[in-house]
Structure formats: C-alpha cells, structure tokens
Amino acid sequence: MVPNPYVGTNAMEEAVINPFLNQPRKIMFTNVPGNCVITIFTPSGVKVKTINKNDGIQGMVHWDLLSEEGLEIAAGMYLYHIKPNFSNKSLNKYEHMGKFAIIK
C-alpha cells in the first residue's frame, strides 16, 4: 500500500498541488492479484470499505479514501486484508494483511 503513511497535506498530493481542479485523494494497493477482494477495517474491527478487483490483471488498485457510505475517512490507523480469488483454488490460501496510517 503506497504511500504509507498517507499525508493529506503533502505537497506532492494532487489535491494540494492544484486545489482548483478538485482532484480526489487516493492511495494505491500494489502487487495485488487480478482477482481479489480488498477489505479495509478500523483497528476496532469495523469494516470501512470492500474493493472487488475482477479485471484479471495483476497490478494495482486505487482507493479514493471514501467509506462504503461515500464519506471521507478519518485520520488514523487502518488495517487491510487481501483475499485472492484464483481459479486454482490451492493458491487462494495466500492471503495478505497489513496496516497503514492516514495523516491529515
């Protein structure tokens, strides 16, 4: 997950570079399988967002830092879980968990 930590006031952030363009804030999950489910949680276990990636192309997924309800998430620590969905079911055991910080 990049950048980690995400700093909303970073001078390189597109939304800060040109505030007149109203660019969405986003982070990127890298090296994810082409078919997977990424679930983001608070440290207390509350689900914030579920992202389904089904394009079959290994690579990256962008997240706009909005919850399932379309609200901007708060600053703090978050956990993520990546569950692959391969056609070869024996590969589905390779799940990944991680954490990241949002600083505003």
N, CA and C of each residue as an Amber inpcrd file, in Angstrom:
protein
   312
   0.8640000  -1.1540000   0.0000000   0.0000000   0.0000000   0.0000000
   0.9080000   1.2120000   0.0000000   0.7050000   2.0960000  -0.9270000
   1.5120000   3.3130000  -1.0070000   0.6160000   4.5280000  -1.1620000
   0.9330000   5.6650000  -0.6900000   2.0050000   5.9000000   0.2720000
   1.5870000   5.4740000   1.6740000   2.5550000   5.1040000   2.4790000
   2.2720000   4.7220000   3.8630000   3.3370000   5.3340000   4.7640000
   3.0090000   6.3270000   5.5530000   1.6680000   6.8520000   5.8010000
   1.2150000   7.7920000   4.6830000  -0.0890000   7.8870000   4.5230000
  -0.6700000   8.8470000   3.5930000  -0.7860000  10.1740000   4.3300000
  -0.1680000  11.2080000   3.7790000  -0.2080000  12.5400000   4.3910000
  -1.0250000  13.4400000   3.4750000  -2.2150000  13.7970000   3.9080000
  -3.1320000  14.5790000   3.0830000  -2.6340000  15.9650000   2.7320000
  -1.7210000  16.5110000   3.5190000  -1.2140000  17.8570000   3.2500000
   0.1380000  17.8360000   2.5450000   0.5760000  16.6730000   2.0740000
   1.8350000  16.5460000   1.3580000   1.8050000  17.3980000   0.0950000
   2.8710000  18.1060000  -0.1890000   2.9320000  18.9820000  -1.3670000
   2.8170000  18.1970000  -2.6720000   3.1140000  16.9070000  -2.6780000
   3.0100000  16.0990000  -3.8930000   1.5920000  15.5690000  -4.1350000
   0.7210000  15.7040000  -3.1680000  -0.6630000  15.2290000  -3.3110000
  -1.3690000  16.0610000  -4.3780000  -1.9920000  15.3910000  -5.3470000
  -2.6550000  16.0860000  -6.4530000  -3.7040000  17.0690000  -5.9690000
  -4.4060000  16.7090000  -4.9070000  -5.4550000  17.5840000  -4.3920000
  -4.8730000  18.8550000  -3.7880000  -3.6030000  18.8300000  -3.3710000
  -2.9570000  20.0030000  -2.7840000  -2.2650000  20.8310000  -3.8550000
  -1.7060000  20.1730000  -4.8850000  -0.9700000  20.8740000  -5.9410000
  -1.8530000  21.9120000  -6.6170000  -3.0530000  21.5390000  -6.9890000
  -3.9600000  22.4680000  -7.6540000  -5.3520000  22.3190000  -7.0540000
  -5.6680000  23.1120000  -6.0280000  -6.9740000  22.9750000  -5.3670000
  -8.1500000  23.3330000  -6.2650000  -7.8910000  23.9910000  -7.3930000
  -8.9830000  24.3780000  -8.2840000  -9.4690000  23.2240000  -9.1460000
  -8.6700000  22.1570000  -9.2610000  -9.0720000  21.0000000 -10.0620000
  -9.9310000  20.0190000  -9.2890000 -10.0010000  20.1740000  -7.9630000
 -10.8090000  19.2940000  -7.1160000 -10.4580000  17.8230000  -7.3550000
  -9.1670000  17.5200000  -7.3000000  -8.6920000  16.1580000  -7.5100000
  -9.0650000  15.2740000  -6.3220000  -9.4940000  14.0420000  -6.5850000
  -9.8000000  13.1400000  -5.4670000  -8.5240000  12.6620000  -4.7920000
  -8.5900000  12.4770000  -3.4910000  -7.4650000  11.9050000  -2.7580000
  -7.5200000  10.3950000  -2.9510000  -6.3510000   9.7560000  -3.0300000
  -6.3570000   8.3160000  -3.2570000  -5.0510000   7.6990000  -2.7760000
  -5.1530000   6.4200000  -2.4440000  -3.9830000   5.6100000  -2.1590000
  -4.0180000   4.4120000  -3.1060000  -2.9060000   3.7040000  -3.1680000
  -2.8000000   2.6300000  -4.1340000  -2.2980000   1.3570000  -3.4580000
  -2.9800000   0.2650000  -3.7110000  -2.5280000  -1.0600000  -3.2970000
  -1.7760000  -1.6380000  -4.4830000  -0.5230000  -2.0470000  -4.2650000
   0.3110000  -2.5420000  -5.3610000   0.5120000  -4.0530000  -5.2530000
   0.8590000  -4.6510000  -6.3840000   1.1440000  -6.0900000  -6.4730000
  -0.0140000  -6.9490000  -5.9680000  -1.2230000  -6.5830000  -6.3350000
  -2.3860000  -7.3800000  -5.9430000  -2.7620000  -8.3180000  -7.0850000
  -3.3560000  -9.4680000  -6.7600000  -3.7770000 -10.4050000  -7.8110000
  -4.8580000  -9.7880000  -8.6960000  -5.0080000 -10.3400000  -9.8830000
  -6.0090000  -9.8320000 -10.8200000  -7.4340000 -10.0200000 -10.3540000
  -7.6730000 -11.0470000  -9.5550000  -8.9960000 -11.2900000  -8.9900000
  -8.8400000 -11.4040000  -7.4760000  -9.3430000 -10.4240000  -6.7640000
  -9.2080000 -10.4400000  -5.3110000 -10.2400000  -9.5000000  -4.6810000
 -10.3490000  -9.6200000  -3.3830000 -11.2050000  -8.7330000  -2.5910000
 -10.3150000  -8.0770000  -1.5430000 -10.3370000  -6.7490000  -1.5090000
  -9.5840000  -5.9940000  -0.5090000 -10.5970000  -5.4150000   0.4710000
 -10.4340000  -5.7380000   1.7350000 -11.3250000  -5.2340000   2.7720000
 -10.5120000  -4.3770000   3.7210000 -11.0380000  -3.1870000   4.0350000
 -10.3470000  -2.2360000   4.8970000 -11.1470000  -2.0880000   6.1830000
 -10.4370000  -2.1440000   7.3120000 -11.0620000  -2.0980000   8.6360000
 -10.4130000  -1.0260000   9.5030000 -11.1350000  -0.5880000  10.5240000
 -10.5400000   0.2030000  11.5860000  -9.8460000  -0.7750000  12.5340000
  -8.9610000  -0.2920000  13.4260000  -8.3240000  -1.2120000  14.3810000
  -9.3110000  -1.9250000  15.3040000 -10.4960000  -1.3410000  15.4930000
 -11.5020000  -1.9970000  16.3340000 -12.3210000  -3.0320000  15.5710000
 -12.0410000  -3.2130000  14.2750000 -12.7100000  -4.2560000  13.5020000
 -13.9200000  -3.8140000  12.7070000 -14.2070000  -2.5290000  12.6620000
 -15.3450000  -2.0250000  11.8850000 -14.9400000  -1.9610000  10.4150000
 -15.7360000  -2.6030000   9.5530000 -15.4300000  -2.5960000   8.1210000
 -15.6870000  -1.2090000   7.5440000 -14.6960000  -0.6770000   6.8450000
 -14.7870000   0.6490000   6.2480000 -15.1450000   0.5510000   4.7710000
 -14.4810000  -0.3590000   4.0550000 -14.6810000  -0.4430000   2.6100000
 -14.3100000  -1.8280000   2.1130000 -15.0220000  -2.3020000   1.1000000
 -14.6840000  -3.5300000   0.3860000 -14.4730000  -3.1670000  -1.0780000
 -13.3320000  -3.5590000  -1.6050000 -12.9980000  -3.2810000  -3.0010000
 -12.8500000  -4.6100000  -3.7190000 -13.6270000  -4.8170000  -4.7780000
 -13.5430000  -6.0340000  -5.5860000 -12.7320000  -5.7390000  -6.8340000
 -11.6960000  -6.5220000  -7.0720000 -10.8780000  -6.3910000  -8.2780000
 -11.0890000  -7.6480000  -9.0950000 -11.6630000  -7.4990000 -10.2690000
 -12.0130000  -8.6590000 -11.0940000 -11.5600000  -8.5130000 -12.5390000
 -10.5410000  -7.6930000 -12.7960000 -10.1380000  -7.4900000 -14.1900000
  -9.1550000  -8.5380000 -14.6980000  -8.6710000  -9.4130000 -13.8060000
  -7.7670000 -10.4840000 -14.2150000  -6.3350000 -10.0400000 -14.4710000
  -6.0370000  -8.7650000 -14.2540000  -4.6930000  -8.2370000 -14.4960000
  -4.0330000  -7.9340000 -13.1600000  -2.9230000  -8.6230000 -12.8970000
  -2.2010000  -8.3670000 -11.6490000  -1.6190000  -6.9680000 -11.6980000
  -1.6560000  -6.2710000 -10.5830000  -1.1040000  -4.9270000 -10.5860000
  -1.5200000  -4.1150000  -9.3990000  -2.3080000  -3.0620000  -9.6520000
  -2.6400000  -2.1440000  -8.5770000  -4.1180000  -1.7870000  -8.5540000
  -4.5270000  -1.3170000  -7.3740000  -5.8960000  -0.8760000  -7.1540000
  -5.8300000   0.4690000  -6.4440000  -6.5970000   1.4310000  -6.9280000
  -6.6730000   2.7410000  -6.2780000  -7.8970000   2.7810000  -5.3670000
  -7.7630000   3.4740000  -4.2480000  -8.8980000   3.6860000  -3.3380000
  -9.0050000   5.1730000  -3.0620000 -10.1930000   5.7060000  -3.1660000
 -10.4310000   7.1430000  -3.0390000 -10.6080000   7.6300000  -1.6000000
 -10.3040000   6.8040000  -0.6210000 -10.3930000   7.1500000   0.8040000
 -11.8100000   7.4680000   1.2520000 -12.7920000   6.8860000   0.5570000
 -14.1910000   7.0470000   0.9500000 -14.7030000   5.7290000   1.5090000
 -15.5820000   5.8210000   2.5100000 -16.1690000   4.6250000   3.1100000
 -17.2500000   4.0540000   2.1940000 -17.8380000   2.9390000   2.6100000
 -18.9450000   2.3410000   1.8460000 -20.1060000   3.3200000   1.6850000
 -20.2580000   4.2240000   2.6590000 -21.3450000   5.2090000   2.6270000
 -20.9870000   6.4500000   1.8200000 -19.7680000   6.5000000   1.2680000
 -19.3450000   7.6520000   0.4810000 -18.7910000   8.7930000   1.3170000
 -18.4900000   8.5410000   2.5920000 -17.9510000   9.5710000   3.4730000
 -16.4300000   9.4920000   3.5090000 -15.7680000  10.6480000   3.6470000
 -14.3130000  10.6660000   3.7470000 -13.8930000  10.0460000   5.0680000
 -12.8870000   9.1940000   5.0260000 -12.4560000   8.5150000   6.2450000
 -11.6800000   9.4840000   7.1410000 -11.6290000   9.1590000   8.4150000
 -10.9260000   9.9800000   9.3950000  -9.4400000   9.6320000   9.4000000
  -8.6490000  10.5310000   9.9570000  -7.2280000  10.2530000  10.1460000
  -7.0840000   9.1360000  11.1710000  -6.0580000   8.3180000  11.0260000
  -5.8250000   7.2490000  11.9830000  -5.2190000   6.0220000  11.3290000
  -5.1790000   4.9420000  12.0930000  -4.6380000   3.6670000  11.6140000
  -5.7660000   2.8400000  10.9900000  -5.4180000   2.0820000   9.9550000
  -6.3680000   1.1990000   9.2930000  -5.6760000  -0.1230000   8.9910000
  -6.4520000  -1.1750000   8.8980000  -5.9700000  -2.5000000   8.5490000
  -6.5880000  -2.8990000   7.2160000  -5.8570000  -3.6850000   6.4350000
  -6.4420000  -4.1910000   5.1950000  -6.1660000  -5.6830000   5.0640000
  -7.0710000  -6.3430000   4.3580000  -6.9810000  -7.7860000   4.1250000
  -7.2090000  -8.0180000   2.6400000  -6.2590000  -8.6840000   2.0020000
  -6.3870000  -9.0080000   0.5790000  -6.6030000 -10.5070000   0.4560000
  -7.7550000 -10.8680000  -0.0880000  -8.1000000 -12.2850000  -0.2710000
  -8.1410000 -12.5660000  -1.7710000  -7.2160000 -13.3930000  -2.2680000
  -7.2160000 -13.7020000  -3.7010000  -8.3700000 -14.6180000  -4.0760000
  -8.7310000 -14.5780000  -5.3440000  -9.8000000 -15.4260000  -5.8610000
  -9.3050000 -16.0530000  -7.1700000  -8.3270000 -16.9510000  -7.0450000
  -7.7440000 -17.6010000  -8.2130000  -8.6250000 -18.7560000  -8.6760000
  -8.5250000 -19.0770000  -9.9630000  -9.2470000 -20.2510000 -10.4680000
  -8.6110000 -21.5250000  -9.9030000  -7.3090000 -21.4850000  -9.6520000
  -6.6190000 -22.5950000  -8.9970000  -6.8090000 -22.3980000  -7.4870000
  -7.7470000 -23.1080000  -6.9130000  -8.1470000 -22.8960000  -5.5180000
  -7.0090000 -23.0980000  -4.5220000  -5.9830000 -23.8660000  -4.8840000
  -4.8770000 -24.0810000  -3.9500000  -4.0830000 -22.7950000  -3.7140000
  -4.1700000 -21.8330000  -4.6260000  -3.4560000 -20.5590000  -4.4660000
  -4.2160000 -19.5630000  -3.5970000  -5.4870000 -19.8360000  -3.3230000
  -6.3020000 -18.8910000  -2.5500000  -5.8990000 -18.8080000  -1.0850000
  -5.0260000 -19.6780000  -0.6550000  -4.5790000 -19.6360000   0.7390000
  -3.5860000 -18.5010000   0.9880000  -3.0860000 -17.8740000  -0.0690000
  -2.0900000 -16.8150000   0.0770000  -2.7620000 -15.4590000   0.2880000
  -3.3360000 -15.2970000   1.4670000  -3.9740000 -14.0360000   1.8290000
  -2.9230000 -13.1110000   2.4230000  -3.2100000 -11.8210000   2.4140000
  -2.2590000 -10.8510000   2.9500000  -2.9930000  -9.8380000   3.8220000
  -2.3840000  -9.5080000   4.9490000  -2.9200000  -8.4740000   5.8340000
  -1.8410000  -7.4360000   6.0600000  -2.2590000  -6.1950000   6.2520000
  -1.3130000  -5.1220000   6.5080000  -2.0010000  -3.9680000   7.1980000
  -1.2310000  -2.9260000   7.4510000  -1.7890000  -1.7410000   8.1020000
  -1.2290000  -0.5050000   7.4340000  -1.9440000   0.5890000   7.5670000
  -1.4750000   1.8590000   7.0390000  -2.0510000   2.9830000   7.8790000
  -1.4360000   4.1570000   7.7510000  -1.8580000   5.3340000   8.5230000
  -2.3150000   6.4320000   7.5840000  -3.3290000   7.1640000   8.0210000
  -3.8100000   8.3490000   7.3050000  -3.5410000   9.5360000   8.2220000
  -2.7850000  10.5010000   7.7160000  -2.4760000  11.7200000   8.4630000
  -3.0610000  12.8870000   7.6850000  -3.8590000  13.7040000   8.3710000
  -4.4650000  14.8530000   7.6710000  -3.9780000  16.1450000   8.2790000
